[in-house]
Structure formats: C-alpha cells, structure tokens
C-alpha cells in the first residue's frame, strides 16, 4: 500500500520540458520532463469508453461545452467535454451526429465480418453500376452538392481549383473531412471533391483523365502544405476508396502518421499515384479505363453488394 501511494505521488511532481510525441490521432501523448531533477517520460492515453448499458444510458447527458464545428444536411460535428462544468477548458471528445440516420448508416457503423471479392468488368457493368445508380437516386449526395454549390461549409473550404485553363469539368475543391478535429495535424484528413457529377467512383476514370489527375495531385499537395506549413508534401497520402462511402468522386488526403485503420488498408484504399500509373499502362485508346479491369477489394458482410451480389454468386458457384 505504501509503495502504491508513493507511486501515485510521483505524477504531481512531474515538470514538463516539452511534448515528445503525439500519436493515435492525438489520443496519446508522450511528455518529456523531470521529477526531482531527474529525466522522466509521462505518457497519457485516453481510456476506453465504457460499454455497460447503465453508463451508456446517461453518456450523452454528461456532455458539457458542446461546440458545433459544422452542419450539412443530416451530418453534424462537434467538440465536447465530459467533465464537470468549468473543470476543464479542453475538449475531451470529437462528436459526429447523423440525424436522421438510415439503415445503411446503421450497417456501416455496426461490427461485421469482412469478405474479399473480385469484381470483374461484367459484374461491375451488369450488377454493381446499377446498384450505384440506385444509391445516387436516393438523395444521399445532397450534402456533397451543398458544398459544391456554395450552400454549406464555405468557410471551411481550403482551396478551389477552377480546372486547367478554366475547364469546368476539371474543377474541384479541398475541405476538411468531417471526422477530423481540425486541430491535430498528425491526424489530418481532408477531402478533395470534384465538381462534375458524371464520375461516380474510380471505376469511371479513364486514360484520358491522367493529366487531370496529375494536376489535381499537385494542386492538392500545394494547397495543403500552404494551409498547414509544418507539413511537407511527402508526409501526405492521397487515395480513393472502393467501394466508397458515397458515389461522387473524391480523394482522401491524410497525414502519413494518421493511425492506420481498415479504411486505409489494402482492399479498401487505392493510392492515387498507383492508380495514375495503372491507367497509363492500360492497353487501348484514351477511353480505356478502370471499368475494363477486375478489381479485388473487401466488403463488409452487411453491405448490400455482399448480400445482393457477391454472396449469391459465391453460393451459386459463379464467383
């Protein structure tokens, strides 16, 4: 008991010299300092959230100092604290609220198994693309069009590019991803949204788009390091998702130290640089593209494409 008390007494004696490291998206920090004139390291990490029903029932009632960072259609994001009023001026949590949410949202955020699938050009043309078209018809891109058309989040836009020589079909914008807290640079996450509406995913990209993609890459890197001067170009990763969360072409831009998750894993993330190289190496004319090749990627077992397309193909011995 005395040893435990003596150990607990050390923490208040810690004298900070400097921040040594910050990782896991800012959720863990390591401080260099001293205790009684001897070097010491103090690492602080946010504890895991409780999962018992009693605590979860009152969780939202314990939130304090809720500050809205932005709202667009059904999406809202905030900073908040969970301490007592006045206990701390530092936000403890980044909150994302989807209200009202859909069944697709519930499936996306529920734990589920993963499957590796291979999507041939035929499967894409006959089954996946009609599925994508149906998703786009359900109004799920309203929040994207709100940004592009200047109705929402205009104060957050980092950069707008009118396209090379003013070509409207090459215009795009750069803005923070709603999951980023807008402060922790090692967890930086931005989105580049193209303004044209006829390119739904990387499947619509062709050899004729390679010059445009290279232009976007350079402009994205330039704008990002200009906005955040402590970051260098070779500290950024640019990639597409397939299947993406929403079917309007966009590029993810993240800091290389952002904690890797399944969204950056092989089978989900497709590097912009590798995709450009793949397009350039395709045989055929300028209309040859990603729709002409087979893609292997991962799907959650709750995803409609697994339940409606790839599982039936597997069970039928056709895929």
Coordinates of C-alpha atoms in Angstrom, one line a residue:
X1 CA 0.0 0.0 0.0
X2 CA 2.8 2.4 0.8
X3 CA 4.5 1.6 -2.5
X4 CA 1.3 2.4 -4.4
X5 CA 0.9 5.7 -2.5
X6 CA 4.5 6.6 -3.2
X7 CA 4.0 5.8 -6.9
X8 CA 0.8 7.9 -7.1
X9 CA 2.7 10.8 -5.5
X10 CA 5.2 11.0 -8.4
X11 CA 2.8 12.2 -11.0
X12 CA 2.1 15.7 -9.4
X13 CA 5.8 16.2 -9.2
X14 CA 6.3 15.9 -12.9
X15 CA 7.7 19.1 -14.5
X16 CA 7.2 19.5 -18.2
X17 CA 10.0 20.2 -20.6
X18 CA 8.4 19.5 -23.9
X19 CA 5.9 17.4 -25.9
X20 CA 7.9 14.4 -27.2
X21 CA 5.4 12.6 -29.3
X22 CA 1.7 12.6 -30.2
X23 CA 0.1 9.6 -31.9
X24 CA -3.1 7.6 -32.4
X25 CA -4.8 10.6 -33.9
X26 CA -3.9 12.8 -30.9
X27 CA -5.3 10.3 -28.4
X28 CA -1.9 9.5 -26.9
X29 CA 0.8 11.9 -25.9
X30 CA 4.3 11.4 -24.5
X31 CA 5.8 14.2 -22.5
X32 CA 9.5 14.7 -21.6
X33 CA 10.1 16.3 -18.3
X34 CA 11.7 15.7 -14.9
X35 CA 10.9 14.5 -11.4
X36 CA 13.2 15.8 -8.7
X37 CA 15.7 17.0 -11.3
X38 CA 15.9 13.5 -13.0
X39 CA 14.6 12.9 -16.6
X40 CA 11.2 11.4 -16.8
X41 CA 8.7 10.4 -19.5
X42 CA 5.0 10.7 -19.0
X43 CA 2.6 9.0 -21.5
X44 CA -1.1 9.8 -21.3
X45 CA -3.7 7.9 -23.3
X46 CA -7.5 8.3 -23.3
X47 CA -9.2 5.4 -21.6
X48 CA -11.6 3.1 -23.5
X49 CA -15.2 4.0 -23.5
X50 CA -17.5 2.1 -21.1
X51 CA -19.9 -0.4 -22.7
X52 CA -22.2 -1.3 -19.9
X53 CA -25.9 -0.2 -20.6
X54 CA -26.3 1.8 -17.4
X55 CA -23.3 4.1 -18.3
X56 CA -24.3 4.4 -21.9
X57 CA -27.8 5.4 -21.0
X58 CA -26.6 8.6 -19.3
X59 CA -23.5 9.2 -21.5
X60 CA -25.0 12.0 -23.7
X61 CA -26.3 13.7 -20.5
X62 CA -22.8 14.0 -19.2
X63 CA -21.5 16.0 -22.2
X64 CA -20.5 19.6 -21.5
X65 CA -19.4 22.6 -23.5
X66 CA -20.8 21.1 -26.8
X67 CA -19.5 23.3 -29.6
X68 CA -20.7 22.8 -33.2
X69 CA -18.0 22.7 -35.8
X70 CA -20.3 22.4 -38.7
X71 CA -23.6 21.1 -40.1
X72 CA -24.5 19.9 -43.5
X73 CA -27.8 18.1 -44.3
X74 CA -28.1 15.2 -41.9
X75 CA -24.5 15.5 -40.7
X76 CA -23.4 17.4 -37.6
X77 CA -20.0 17.5 -35.9
X78 CA -18.9 18.9 -32.5
X79 CA -16.2 19.2 -29.9
X80 CA -17.4 18.5 -26.3
X81 CA -16.2 17.7 -22.8
X82 CA -17.3 15.1 -20.3
X83 CA -16.0 16.7 -17.1
X84 CA -17.9 18.9 -14.7
X85 CA -18.8 22.4 -15.7
X86 CA -15.7 24.5 -15.5
X87 CA -13.5 21.6 -14.7
X88 CA -11.5 21.9 -17.9
X89 CA -11.5 24.2 -21.0
X90 CA -10.0 21.4 -23.1
X91 CA -12.4 19.3 -25.2
X92 CA -12.3 15.6 -24.5
X93 CA -14.3 14.4 -27.5
X94 CA -14.9 14.9 -31.2
X95 CA -18.6 14.1 -31.8
X96 CA -20.2 13.2 -35.1
X97 CA -24.0 13.1 -35.3
X98 CA -26.1 11.7 -38.1
X99 CA -29.8 12.7 -37.7
X100 CA -31.9 11.2 -39.1
X101 CA -29.7 8.2 -40.0
X102 CA -30.6 5.5 -42.5
X103 CA -30.4 1.7 -42.4
X104 CA -27.2 2.0 -44.5
X105 CA -25.6 4.2 -41.8
X106 CA -26.5 1.6 -39.1
X107 CA -25.0 -1.2 -41.2
X108 CA -21.8 0.8 -41.8
X109 CA -21.1 1.5 -38.2
X110 CA -22.1 -1.9 -36.9
X111 CA -19.4 -4.6 -36.3
X112 CA -19.4 -7.1 -39.2
X113 CA -17.2 -9.6 -40.8
X114 CA -15.2 -8.9 -44.0
X115 CA -15.0 -10.7 -47.3
X116 CA -12.6 -10.4 -50.2
X117 CA -14.4 -10.2 -53.5
X118 CA -13.3 -9.9 -57.1
X119 CA -15.4 -7.6 -59.3
X120 CA -15.0 -8.3 -63.0
X121 CA -15.9 -5.8 -65.6
X122 CA -19.0 -7.8 -66.3
X123 CA -20.1 -7.9 -62.7
X124 CA -19.5 -4.1 -62.5
X125 CA -21.4 -3.3 -65.6
X126 CA -24.4 -5.6 -65.0
X127 CA -24.8 -5.6 -61.2
X128 CA -22.6 -3.0 -59.4
X129 CA -23.1 0.0 -61.6
X130 CA -26.9 -0.3 -61.5
X131 CA -26.6 -0.6 -57.7
X132 CA -24.5 2.6 -57.6
X133 CA -27.1 4.4 -59.8
X134 CA -29.8 3.5 -57.4
X135 CA -27.9 4.8 -54.4
X136 CA -27.3 8.1 -56.2
X137 CA -31.1 8.5 -56.8
X138 CA -31.9 8.4 -53.1
X139 CA -30.7 11.9 -52.2
X140 CA -27.6 10.7 -50.4
X141 CA -25.4 13.2 -52.1
X142 CA -27.3 16.3 -51.0
X143 CA -24.6 17.2 -48.5
X144 CA -21.9 17.0 -51.3
X145 CA -23.9 19.2 -53.6
X146 CA -24.5 21.7 -50.8
X147 CA -20.7 22.2 -50.6
X148 CA -20.1 22.3 -54.3
X149 CA -22.9 24.7 -55.0
X150 CA -21.9 27.0 -52.1
X151 CA -24.8 26.5 -49.7
X152 CA -22.8 24.8 -46.8
X153 CA -19.3 24.7 -45.3
X154 CA -18.0 27.5 -47.5
X155 CA -16.0 28.9 -44.5
X156 CA -14.2 25.5 -44.3
X157 CA -13.1 25.3 -47.9
X158 CA -9.3 25.3 -48.1
X159 CA -8.9 25.6 -51.8
X160 CA -10.9 25.8 -55.0
X161 CA -9.4 25.0 -58.4
X162 CA -11.4 26.1 -61.5
X163 CA -9.6 23.5 -63.6
X164 CA -6.7 23.7 -66.0
X165 CA -7.3 26.8 -68.2
X166 CA -10.7 27.2 -66.6
X167 CA -12.0 23.8 -67.8
X168 CA -15.2 23.4 -65.7
X169 CA -15.2 19.6 -66.0
X170 CA -11.8 19.6 -64.1
X171 CA -12.9 21.9 -61.2
X172 CA -12.5 20.6 -57.7
X173 CA -12.4 21.8 -54.1
X174 CA -10.5 20.9 -50.9
X175 CA -12.1 20.8 -47.5
X176 CA -11.6 19.1 -44.1
X177 CA -13.2 15.6 -43.7
X178 CA -15.9 15.7 -41.1
X179 CA -14.1 13.1 -38.9
X180 CA -11.1 15.4 -38.4
X181 CA -11.0 17.6 -35.3
X182 CA -9.4 20.5 -37.4
X183 CA -6.5 20.8 -35.0
X184 CA -4.4 17.7 -34.6
X185 CA -2.1 17.8 -37.7
X186 CA -0.8 14.2 -37.3
X187 CA -4.4 13.1 -37.8
X188 CA -5.1 15.5 -40.6
X189 CA -7.8 14.2 -43.0
X190 CA -9.0 16.3 -46.0
X191 CA -11.3 15.5 -48.9
X192 CA -10.9 16.7 -52.5
X193 CA -14.4 16.8 -54.2
X194 CA -14.6 17.1 -57.9
X195 CA -17.4 19.4 -59.1
X196 CA -18.5 17.3 -62.1
X197 CA -21.2 14.8 -61.4
X198 CA -20.6 12.1 -64.1
X199 CA -17.7 10.4 -62.3
X200 CA -19.1 8.3 -59.5
X201 CA -16.1 6.4 -58.4
X202 CA -12.6 5.3 -59.6
X203 CA -14.4 2.9 -61.9
X204 CA -15.3 5.9 -64.2
X205 CA -11.7 7.0 -64.6
X206 CA -10.0 6.6 -68.0
X207 CA -6.6 7.1 -69.6
X208 CA -7.8 10.4 -70.8
X209 CA -8.1 11.6 -67.2
X210 CA -4.4 11.0 -66.2
X211 CA -3.3 14.6 -67.0
X212 CA -6.2 15.9 -64.9
X213 CA -5.4 13.5 -62.0
X214 CA -1.8 14.6 -62.0
X215 CA -2.9 18.3 -62.0
X216 CA -5.2 17.6 -59.0
X217 CA -2.5 15.8 -57.1
X218 CA 0.0 18.7 -57.5
X219 CA -2.6 21.3 -56.6
X220 CA -3.9 19.3 -53.6
X221 CA -0.3 19.0 -52.2
X222 CA 0.5 22.6 -52.8
X223 CA -2.7 23.9 -51.1
X224 CA -2.3 21.5 -48.1
X225 CA 1.3 22.5 -47.3
X226 CA 0.4 26.2 -47.8
X227 CA -2.5 25.9 -45.3
X228 CA -0.5 23.8 -42.9
X229 CA 3.1 24.9 -43.3
X230 CA 4.5 22.4 -40.7
X231 CA 3.5 19.6 -43.0
X232 CA 5.6 18.7 -46.1
X233 CA 4.3 17.1 -49.3
X234 CA 6.0 13.8 -48.7
X235 CA 4.1 13.5 -45.4
X236 CA 0.8 13.2 -47.2
X237 CA -1.1 10.1 -48.6
X238 CA -3.7 10.5 -51.3
X239 CA -6.1 7.7 -52.1
X240 CA -9.5 6.7 -53.3
X241 CA -11.9 4.2 -51.5
X242 CA -13.6 1.4 -53.4
X243 CA -16.3 0.8 -52.5
X244 CA -16.6 4.4 -51.3
X245 CA -19.0 5.6 -48.7
X246 CA -20.7 7.9 -51.2
X247 CA -20.7 7.7 -55.0
X248 CA -19.3 11.1 -56.1
X249 CA -15.6 11.0 -57.0
X250 CA -13.4 12.3 -54.1
X251 CA -9.8 11.9 -53.0
X252 CA -8.8 11.3 -49.4
X253 CA -5.8 13.3 -48.1
X254 CA -4.3 12.1 -44.8
X255 CA -1.1 12.7 -42.8
X256 CA 1.2 9.8 -43.0
X257 CA 1.2 9.4 -39.2
X258 CA -2.6 9.1 -39.0
X259 CA -3.3 5.9 -37.2
X260 CA -3.9 3.2 -39.9
X261 CA -7.4 1.7 -39.8
X262 CA -9.3 -0.6 -42.1
X263 CA -10.2 2.4 -44.3
X264 CA -6.5 2.7 -45.3
X265 CA -6.0 -1.0 -45.7
X266 CA -5.3 -2.9 -48.9
X267 CA -8.6 -3.9 -50.3
X268 CA -10.2 -0.6 -49.4
X269 CA -7.7 2.2 -50.2
X270 CA -6.3 2.7 -53.7
X271 CA -3.4 5.1 -54.0
X272 CA -3.8 8.0 -56.4
X273 CA -0.3 7.6 -57.6
X274 CA -0.7 3.9 -58.3
X275 CA -4.0 4.4 -60.0
X276 CA -2.5 7.0 -62.3
X277 CA 0.3 4.6 -63.2
X278 CA -2.2 1.8 -63.8
X279 CA -4.3 4.0 -66.1
X280 CA -1.2 4.9 -68.1
X281 CA -0.2 1.3 -68.5
X282 CA -3.6 0.1 -69.8
X283 CA -3.7 -1.0 -73.4
X284 CA -6.1 0.7 -75.8
X285 CA -7.0 4.3 -76.5
X286 CA -8.0 7.2 -74.3
X287 CA -11.3 5.6 -73.4
X288 CA -9.7 2.6 -71.8
X289 CA -10.2 2.8 -68.1
X290 CA -10.8 1.2 -64.7
X291 CA -14.2 -0.2 -65.8
X292 CA -12.3 -2.5 -68.1
X293 CA -10.3 -4.4 -65.4
X294 CA -11.1 -6.7 -62.5
X295 CA -10.8 -5.2 -59.0
X296 CA -10.3 -7.2 -55.8
X297 CA -11.4 -5.5 -52.6
X298 CA -13.0 -6.1 -49.2
X299 CA -16.7 -5.8 -48.4
X300 CA -18.5 -6.0 -45.0
X301 CA -20.9 -8.8 -44.7
X302 CA -23.7 -6.3 -44.1
X303 CA -23.0 -4.4 -47.3
X304 CA -25.8 -4.6 -49.9
X305 CA -23.3 -5.6 -52.5
X306 CA -22.2 -8.6 -50.5
X307 CA -25.8 -9.8 -49.6
X308 CA -27.3 -9.0 -53.0
X309 CA -24.4 -9.7 -55.5
X310 CA -21.3 -11.4 -54.3
X311 CA -22.8 -13.9 -51.8
X312 CA -25.3 -15.2 -54.3
X313 CA -22.5 -15.5 -56.8
X314 CA -20.4 -17.5 -54.3
X315 CA -23.3 -19.7 -53.3
X316 CA -24.3 -20.3 -56.9
X317 CA -20.7 -21.3 -57.7
X318 CA -20.3 -18.4 -60.2
X319 CA -17.9 -16.2 -58.2

